[in-house]
Coordinates of C-alpha atoms in Angstrom, one line a residue:
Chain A
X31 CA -22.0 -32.8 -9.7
X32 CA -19.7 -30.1 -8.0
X33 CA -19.9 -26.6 -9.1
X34 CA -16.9 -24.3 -7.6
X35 CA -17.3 -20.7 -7.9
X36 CA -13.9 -18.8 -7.1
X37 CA -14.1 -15.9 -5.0
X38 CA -11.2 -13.6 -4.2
X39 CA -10.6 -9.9 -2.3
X40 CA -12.2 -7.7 -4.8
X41 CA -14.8 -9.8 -6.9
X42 CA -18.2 -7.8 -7.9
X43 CA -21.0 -9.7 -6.0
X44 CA -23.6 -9.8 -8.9
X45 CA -20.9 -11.6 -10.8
X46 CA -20.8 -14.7 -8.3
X47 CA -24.5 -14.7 -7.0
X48 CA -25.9 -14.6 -10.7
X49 CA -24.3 -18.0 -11.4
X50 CA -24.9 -19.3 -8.2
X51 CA -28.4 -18.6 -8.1
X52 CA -28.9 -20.4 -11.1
X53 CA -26.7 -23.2 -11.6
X54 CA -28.0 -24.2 -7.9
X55 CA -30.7 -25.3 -9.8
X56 CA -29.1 -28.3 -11.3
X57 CA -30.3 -31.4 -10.1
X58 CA -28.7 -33.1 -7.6
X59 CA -25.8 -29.9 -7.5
X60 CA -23.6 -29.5 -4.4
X61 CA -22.5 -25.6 -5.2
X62 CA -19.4 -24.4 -2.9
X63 CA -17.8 -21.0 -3.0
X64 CA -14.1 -21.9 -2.8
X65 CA -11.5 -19.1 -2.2
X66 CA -7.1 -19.3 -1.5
X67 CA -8.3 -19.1 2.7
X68 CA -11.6 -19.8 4.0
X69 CA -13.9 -17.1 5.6
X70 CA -15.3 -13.6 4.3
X71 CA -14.2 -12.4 1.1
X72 CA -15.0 -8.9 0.6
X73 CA -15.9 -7.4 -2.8
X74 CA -15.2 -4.5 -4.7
X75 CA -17.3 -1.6 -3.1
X76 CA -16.1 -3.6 0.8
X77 CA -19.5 -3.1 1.9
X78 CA -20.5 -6.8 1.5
X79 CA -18.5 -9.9 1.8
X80 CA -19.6 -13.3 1.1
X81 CA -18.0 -16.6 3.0
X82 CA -15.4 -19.3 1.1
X83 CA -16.8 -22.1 2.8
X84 CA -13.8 -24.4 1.3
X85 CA -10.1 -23.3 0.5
X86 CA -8.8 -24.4 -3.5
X87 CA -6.8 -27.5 -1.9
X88 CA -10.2 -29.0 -0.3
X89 CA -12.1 -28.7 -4.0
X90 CA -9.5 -30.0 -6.5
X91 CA -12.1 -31.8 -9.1
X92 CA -15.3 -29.8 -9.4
X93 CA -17.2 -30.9 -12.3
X94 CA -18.0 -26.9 -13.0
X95 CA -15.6 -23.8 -12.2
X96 CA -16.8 -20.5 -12.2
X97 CA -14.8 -17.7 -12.0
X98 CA -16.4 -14.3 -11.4
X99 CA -15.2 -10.6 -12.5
X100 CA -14.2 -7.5 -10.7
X101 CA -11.4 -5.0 -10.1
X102 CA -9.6 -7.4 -7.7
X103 CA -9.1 -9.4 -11.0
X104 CA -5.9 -7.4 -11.9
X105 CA -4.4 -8.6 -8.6
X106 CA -5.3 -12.4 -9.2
X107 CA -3.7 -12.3 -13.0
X108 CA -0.5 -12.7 -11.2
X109 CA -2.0 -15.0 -8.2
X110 CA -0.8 -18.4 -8.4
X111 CA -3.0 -20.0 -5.7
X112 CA -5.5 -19.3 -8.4
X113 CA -4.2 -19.4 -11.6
X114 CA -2.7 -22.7 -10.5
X115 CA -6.1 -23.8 -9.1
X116 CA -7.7 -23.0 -12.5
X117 CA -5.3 -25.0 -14.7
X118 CA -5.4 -28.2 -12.2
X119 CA -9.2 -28.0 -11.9
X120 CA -9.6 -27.1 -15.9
X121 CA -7.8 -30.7 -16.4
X122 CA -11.0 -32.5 -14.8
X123 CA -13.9 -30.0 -15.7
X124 CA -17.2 -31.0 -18.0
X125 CA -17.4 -26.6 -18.0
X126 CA -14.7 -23.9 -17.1
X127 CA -16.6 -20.7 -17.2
X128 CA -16.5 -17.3 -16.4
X129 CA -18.5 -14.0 -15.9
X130 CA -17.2 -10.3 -16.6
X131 CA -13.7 -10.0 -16.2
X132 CA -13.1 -13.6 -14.4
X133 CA -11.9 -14.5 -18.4
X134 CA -9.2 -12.8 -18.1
X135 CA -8.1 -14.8 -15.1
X136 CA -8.8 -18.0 -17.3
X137 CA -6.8 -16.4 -20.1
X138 CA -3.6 -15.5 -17.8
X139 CA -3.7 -19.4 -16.4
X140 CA -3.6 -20.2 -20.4
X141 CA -7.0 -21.7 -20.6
X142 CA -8.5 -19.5 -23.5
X143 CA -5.7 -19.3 -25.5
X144 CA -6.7 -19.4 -29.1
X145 CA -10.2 -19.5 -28.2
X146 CA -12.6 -17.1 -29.0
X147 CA -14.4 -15.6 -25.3
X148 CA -16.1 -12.4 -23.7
X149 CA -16.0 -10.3 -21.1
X150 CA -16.8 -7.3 -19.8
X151 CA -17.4 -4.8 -22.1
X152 CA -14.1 -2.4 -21.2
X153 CA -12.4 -5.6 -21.0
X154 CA -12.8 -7.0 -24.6
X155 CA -9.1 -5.0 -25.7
X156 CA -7.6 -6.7 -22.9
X157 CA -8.6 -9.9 -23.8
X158 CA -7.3 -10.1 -26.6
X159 CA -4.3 -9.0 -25.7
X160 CA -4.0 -11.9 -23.9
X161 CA -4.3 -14.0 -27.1
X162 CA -7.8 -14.3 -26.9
X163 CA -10.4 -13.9 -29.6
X164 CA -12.8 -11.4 -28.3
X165 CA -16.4 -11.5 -29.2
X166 CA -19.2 -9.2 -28.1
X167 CA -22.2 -12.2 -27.6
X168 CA -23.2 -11.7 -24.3
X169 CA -22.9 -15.2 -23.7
X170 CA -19.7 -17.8 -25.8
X171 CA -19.9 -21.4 -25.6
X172 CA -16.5 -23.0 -27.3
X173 CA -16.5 -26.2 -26.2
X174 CA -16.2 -26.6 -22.5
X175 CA -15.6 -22.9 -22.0
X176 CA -18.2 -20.4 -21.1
X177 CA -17.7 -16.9 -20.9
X178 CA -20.1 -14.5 -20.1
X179 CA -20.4 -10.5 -20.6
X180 CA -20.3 -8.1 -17.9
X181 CA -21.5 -8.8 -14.3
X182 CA -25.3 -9.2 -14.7
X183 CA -24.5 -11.7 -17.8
X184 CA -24.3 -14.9 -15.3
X185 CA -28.0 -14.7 -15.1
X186 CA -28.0 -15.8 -18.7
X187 CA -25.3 -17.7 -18.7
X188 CA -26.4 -19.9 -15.7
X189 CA -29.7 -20.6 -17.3
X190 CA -28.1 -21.8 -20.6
X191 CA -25.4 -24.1 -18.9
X192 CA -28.4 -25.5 -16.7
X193 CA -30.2 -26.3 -20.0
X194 CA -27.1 -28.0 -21.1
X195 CA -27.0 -29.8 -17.8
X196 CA -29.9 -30.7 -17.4
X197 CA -32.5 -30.3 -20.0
X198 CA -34.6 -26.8 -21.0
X199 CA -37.4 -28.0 -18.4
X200 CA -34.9 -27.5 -16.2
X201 CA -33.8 -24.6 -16.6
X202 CA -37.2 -22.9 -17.6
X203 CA -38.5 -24.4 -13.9
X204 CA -35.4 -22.5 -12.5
X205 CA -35.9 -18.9 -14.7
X206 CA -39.4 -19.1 -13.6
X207 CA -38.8 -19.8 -9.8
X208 CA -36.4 -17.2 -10.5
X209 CA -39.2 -14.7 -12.1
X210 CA -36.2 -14.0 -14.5
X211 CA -38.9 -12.0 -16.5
X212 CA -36.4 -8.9 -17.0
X213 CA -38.2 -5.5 -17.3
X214 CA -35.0 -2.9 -17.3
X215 CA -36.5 0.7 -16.9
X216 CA -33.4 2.2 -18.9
X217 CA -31.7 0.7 -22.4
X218 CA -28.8 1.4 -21.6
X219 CA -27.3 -2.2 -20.8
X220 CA -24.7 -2.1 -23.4
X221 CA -22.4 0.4 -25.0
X222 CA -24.0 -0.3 -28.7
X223 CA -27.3 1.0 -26.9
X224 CA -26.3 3.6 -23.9
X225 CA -25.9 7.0 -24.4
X226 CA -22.5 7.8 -26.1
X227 CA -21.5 10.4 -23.9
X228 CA -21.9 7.9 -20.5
X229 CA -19.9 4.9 -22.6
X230 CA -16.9 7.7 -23.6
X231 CA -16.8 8.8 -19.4
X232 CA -17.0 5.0 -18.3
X233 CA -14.2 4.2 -21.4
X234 CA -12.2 7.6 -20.2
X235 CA -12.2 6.3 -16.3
X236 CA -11.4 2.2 -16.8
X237 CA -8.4 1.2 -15.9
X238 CA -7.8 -1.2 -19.2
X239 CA -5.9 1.0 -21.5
X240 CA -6.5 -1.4 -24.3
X241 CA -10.0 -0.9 -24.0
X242 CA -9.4 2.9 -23.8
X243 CA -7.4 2.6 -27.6
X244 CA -10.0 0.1 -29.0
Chain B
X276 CA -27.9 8.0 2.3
X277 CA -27.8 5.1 4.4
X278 CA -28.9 1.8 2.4
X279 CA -30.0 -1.2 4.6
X280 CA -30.6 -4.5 3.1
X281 CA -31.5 -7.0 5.9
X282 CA -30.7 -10.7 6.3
X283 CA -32.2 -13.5 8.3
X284 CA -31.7 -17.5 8.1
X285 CA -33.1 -18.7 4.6
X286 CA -32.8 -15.6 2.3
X287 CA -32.3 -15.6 -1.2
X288 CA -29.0 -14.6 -2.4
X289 CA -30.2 -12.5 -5.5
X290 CA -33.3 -10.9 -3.5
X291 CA -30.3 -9.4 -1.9
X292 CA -27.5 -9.1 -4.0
X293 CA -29.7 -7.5 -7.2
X294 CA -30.7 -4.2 -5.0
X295 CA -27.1 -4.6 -3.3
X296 CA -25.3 -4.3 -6.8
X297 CA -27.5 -1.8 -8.2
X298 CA -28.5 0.9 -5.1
X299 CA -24.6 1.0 -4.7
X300 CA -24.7 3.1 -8.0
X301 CA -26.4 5.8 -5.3
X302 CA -23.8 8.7 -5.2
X303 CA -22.3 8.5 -1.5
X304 CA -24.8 5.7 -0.5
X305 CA -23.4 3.6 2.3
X306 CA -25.0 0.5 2.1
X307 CA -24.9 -1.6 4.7
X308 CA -26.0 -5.5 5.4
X309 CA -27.5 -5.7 8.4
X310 CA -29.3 -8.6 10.9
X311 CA -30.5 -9.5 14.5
X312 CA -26.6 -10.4 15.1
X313 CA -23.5 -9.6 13.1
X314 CA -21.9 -12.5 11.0
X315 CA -22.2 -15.0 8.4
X316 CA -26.0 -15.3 7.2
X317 CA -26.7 -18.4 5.2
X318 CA -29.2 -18.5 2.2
X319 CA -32.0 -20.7 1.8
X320 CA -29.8 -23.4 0.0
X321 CA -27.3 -23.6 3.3
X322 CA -24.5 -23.2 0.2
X323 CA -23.5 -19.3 0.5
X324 CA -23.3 -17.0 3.5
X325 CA -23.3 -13.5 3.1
X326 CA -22.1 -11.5 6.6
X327 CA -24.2 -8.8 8.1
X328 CA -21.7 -6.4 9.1
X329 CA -24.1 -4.7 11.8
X330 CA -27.3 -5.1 13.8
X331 CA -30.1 -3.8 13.6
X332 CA -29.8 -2.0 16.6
X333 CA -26.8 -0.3 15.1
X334 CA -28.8 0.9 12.4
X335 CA -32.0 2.7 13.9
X336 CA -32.6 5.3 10.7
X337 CA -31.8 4.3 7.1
X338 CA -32.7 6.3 4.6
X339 CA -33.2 3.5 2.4
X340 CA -34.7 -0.3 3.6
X341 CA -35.1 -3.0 1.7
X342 CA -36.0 -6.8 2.4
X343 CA -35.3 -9.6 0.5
X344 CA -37.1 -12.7 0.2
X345 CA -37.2 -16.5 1.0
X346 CA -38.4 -19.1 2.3
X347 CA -36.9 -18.4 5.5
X348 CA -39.4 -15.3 5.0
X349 CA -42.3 -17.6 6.8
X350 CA -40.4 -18.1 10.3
X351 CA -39.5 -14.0 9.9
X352 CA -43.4 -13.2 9.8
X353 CA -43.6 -13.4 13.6
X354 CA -40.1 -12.6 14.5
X355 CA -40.7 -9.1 16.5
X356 CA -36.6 -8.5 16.3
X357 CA -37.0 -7.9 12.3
X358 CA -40.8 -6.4 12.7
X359 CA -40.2 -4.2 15.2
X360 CA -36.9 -3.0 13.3
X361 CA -38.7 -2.2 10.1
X362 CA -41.7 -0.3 12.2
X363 CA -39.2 1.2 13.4
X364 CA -37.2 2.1 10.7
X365 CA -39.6 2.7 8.3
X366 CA -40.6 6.0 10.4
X367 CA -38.0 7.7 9.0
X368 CA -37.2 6.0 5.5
X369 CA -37.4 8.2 2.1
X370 CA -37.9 4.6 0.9
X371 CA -39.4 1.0 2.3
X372 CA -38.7 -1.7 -0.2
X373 CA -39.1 -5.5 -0.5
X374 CA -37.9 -7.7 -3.3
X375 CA -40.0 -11.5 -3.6
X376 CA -41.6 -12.2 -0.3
X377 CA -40.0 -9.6 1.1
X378 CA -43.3 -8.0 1.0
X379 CA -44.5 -10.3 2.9
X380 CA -42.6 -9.4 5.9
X381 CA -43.6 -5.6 5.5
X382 CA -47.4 -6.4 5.4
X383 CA -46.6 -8.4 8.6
X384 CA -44.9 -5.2 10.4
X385 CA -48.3 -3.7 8.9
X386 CA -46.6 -1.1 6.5
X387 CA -48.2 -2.3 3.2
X388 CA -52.3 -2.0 4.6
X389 CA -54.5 -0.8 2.2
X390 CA -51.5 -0.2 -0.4
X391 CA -50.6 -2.0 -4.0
X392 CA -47.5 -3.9 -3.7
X393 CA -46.1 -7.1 -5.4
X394 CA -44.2 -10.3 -4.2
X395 CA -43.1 -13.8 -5.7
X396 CA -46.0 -15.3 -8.1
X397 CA -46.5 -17.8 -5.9
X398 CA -46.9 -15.3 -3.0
X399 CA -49.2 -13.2 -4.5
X400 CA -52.2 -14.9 -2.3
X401 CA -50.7 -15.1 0.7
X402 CA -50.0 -10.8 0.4
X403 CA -53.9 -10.4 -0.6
X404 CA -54.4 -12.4 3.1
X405 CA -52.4 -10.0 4.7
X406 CA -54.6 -7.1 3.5
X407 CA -52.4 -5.2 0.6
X408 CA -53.9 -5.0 -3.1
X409 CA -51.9 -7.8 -5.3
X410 CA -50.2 -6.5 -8.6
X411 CA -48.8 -8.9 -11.2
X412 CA -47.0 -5.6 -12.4
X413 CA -42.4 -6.3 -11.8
X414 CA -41.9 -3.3 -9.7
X415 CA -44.4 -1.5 -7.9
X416 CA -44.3 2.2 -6.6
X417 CA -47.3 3.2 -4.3
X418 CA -46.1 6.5 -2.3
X419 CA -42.6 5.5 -0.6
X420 CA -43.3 1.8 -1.0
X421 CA -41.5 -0.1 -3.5
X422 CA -42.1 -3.6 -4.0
X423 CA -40.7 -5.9 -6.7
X424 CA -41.5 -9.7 -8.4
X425 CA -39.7 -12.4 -7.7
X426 CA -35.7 -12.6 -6.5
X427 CA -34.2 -11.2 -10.2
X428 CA -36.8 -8.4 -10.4
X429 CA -34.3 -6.6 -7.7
X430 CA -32.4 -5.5 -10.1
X431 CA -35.2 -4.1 -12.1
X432 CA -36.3 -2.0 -8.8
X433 CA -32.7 -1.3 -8.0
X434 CA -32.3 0.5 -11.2
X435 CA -35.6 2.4 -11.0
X436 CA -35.3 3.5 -7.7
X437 CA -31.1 5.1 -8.5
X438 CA -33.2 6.7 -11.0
X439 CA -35.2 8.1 -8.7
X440 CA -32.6 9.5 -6.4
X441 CA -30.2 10.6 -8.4
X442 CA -31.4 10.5 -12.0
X443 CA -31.9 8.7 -15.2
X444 CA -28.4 9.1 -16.3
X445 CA -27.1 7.8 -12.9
X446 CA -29.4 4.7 -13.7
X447 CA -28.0 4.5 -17.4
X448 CA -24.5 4.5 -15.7
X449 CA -25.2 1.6 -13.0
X450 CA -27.1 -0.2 -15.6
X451 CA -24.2 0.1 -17.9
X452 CA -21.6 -1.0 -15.7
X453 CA -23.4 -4.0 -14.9
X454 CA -23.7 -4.8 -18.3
X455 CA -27.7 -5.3 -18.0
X456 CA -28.9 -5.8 -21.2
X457 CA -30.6 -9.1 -20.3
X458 CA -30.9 -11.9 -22.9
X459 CA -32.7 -14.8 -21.6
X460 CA -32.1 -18.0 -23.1
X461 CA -35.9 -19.1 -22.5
X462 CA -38.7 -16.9 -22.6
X463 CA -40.7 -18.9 -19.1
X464 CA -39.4 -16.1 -16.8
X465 CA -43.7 -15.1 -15.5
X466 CA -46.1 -17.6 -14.8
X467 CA -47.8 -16.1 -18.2
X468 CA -44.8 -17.1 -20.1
X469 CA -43.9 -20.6 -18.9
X470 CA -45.2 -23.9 -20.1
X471 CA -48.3 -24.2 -17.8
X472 CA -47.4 -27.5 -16.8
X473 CA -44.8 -25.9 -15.0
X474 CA -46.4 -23.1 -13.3
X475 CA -48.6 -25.9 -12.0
X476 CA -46.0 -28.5 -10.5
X477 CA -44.3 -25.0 -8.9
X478 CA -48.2 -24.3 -7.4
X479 CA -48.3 -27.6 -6.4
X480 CA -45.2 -27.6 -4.2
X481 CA -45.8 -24.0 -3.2
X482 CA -46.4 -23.6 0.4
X483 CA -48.7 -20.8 0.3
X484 CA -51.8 -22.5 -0.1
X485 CA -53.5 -19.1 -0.7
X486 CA -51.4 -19.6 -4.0
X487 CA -52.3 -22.7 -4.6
X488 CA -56.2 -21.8 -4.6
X489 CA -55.5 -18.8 -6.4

């Protein structure tokens, strides 16, 4: 089983290492990080880059696709080395997912359309926008499609895909290897249970003007 | 404030990328990956490579250290380039901190004598050997020593310690941002949790026998 997880200039690294560090625990996996050019690919703050060991062309078929958030997303909504990646490699998948705002690359490429999906939580108004039914679970299965909340949400979702994969043993081995025992010292992990104030400066300084009116 | 996570052969992505995503939150924290030579780093699967973007020569005084974990960890334990770094280092830190065995390599530069720290379960043993007071607790302050659980617990410290520096609400903003309202879809993530038959075939294949006979 191949598991492709897209990088591009820009990602957030939690996004793509959350996924990673789970789904690795498939059975029998080969995980690649895939990107348009091989080499480092640096993410959103530039202070870390992590290497595409393969370009899109060498991984055509993986059997999973993962396609991790970040601002660089609004570049790659209009990149066709991805977006036609996506759609070719969406043809052959058993599971086309996504964390944080990676769904709204799968939604530009056409992949969501109709279907209901999440994503980051400034994100959601955008989403739909993009003809997508927007839900606030922090993790959507419909049918092959996995979307997963905002950037620390492909912990969870990487567990529950395993699980599909390849059993709850499985994937409770993998959370426990993974002491995936989460003790957050705040509550402040969603905008339902933040401080208001904090959610209305984050809403005030995203760049997603449909999440600024919703 | 400078913010040095270190690499070597065989680390754990998320040991790395947890503190990375969350310290980052740090008001005008540069943080920096850093290693014995510059360049690709590969994990302990041989699938991702993140790149350390100095040496630790070029980085003599962090404010802020912090060593992931690994199994690569074991061959680190008598490598003087990384234990004479973090003596080093840790001279002048406001903070030394380890995530999983990350701990262990701290006790090895002798940092952690005599102190309470934490590791991986399955390394808690093997950091009672070295001379430091075990602690099943996820995140572990004792004076300027932080120390955190296994490989996701990271994030847990990550978020603790921004609230240290620069204050709950810069916490509550980090941990909102990254979306960290964690919802595991199994509850197996501490060796108290999981189905024991688990937590023995992982003490079984350990390769800390002080774990095993703990």
């Amino acid at each position: 089983m191949q598991i492709a997880i897209a990088l591009y200039e820009r990602f957030t690294a939690l996004d793509a290492v959350g996924p990673f560090q789970t789904l690795g625990g498939v059975p029998g996996a080969e995980v690649v990080l895939v990107a348009e050019r091989t080499g480092p690919v640096r993410d959103d703050t530039g202070r870390l880059a992590l290497v595409a060991d393969k370009t899109f062309d060498e991984v055509p078929r993986p059997d999973v696709l993962v396609v991790p958030g970040g601002p660089g997303q609004s570049d790659q909504m209009e990149n066709e080395a991805l977006l036609g990646w996506l759609r070719a490699a969406d043809a052959t998948t058993t599971w086309t997912t996504s964390v944080c705002t990676g769904s709204l690359a799968l939604a530009a490429a056409g992949l969501l359309d109709g279907r209901t999906a999440t994503s980051h939580w400034l994100a959601l108004g955008e989403l739909e926008r993009l003809g997508v039914r927007p839900s606030q679970e922090r993790v959507v299965f419909d049918g092959k499609y996995v979307t997963a909340a905002g950037v620390s949400s492909g912990i969870d979702m990487g567990l529950a895909l395993v699980g599909r994969i390849a059993g709850d043993e499985r994937a409770q081995t993998v959370q426990l290897m993974a002491e995936y025992d989460p003790q957050p010292p705040y509550d402040a992990g969603s905008p339902g249970k933040a401080p208001a104030h904090l959610v209305a400066m984050l809403r005030d300084r995203s760049r997603f003007s449909a999440a600024r009116s919703a």
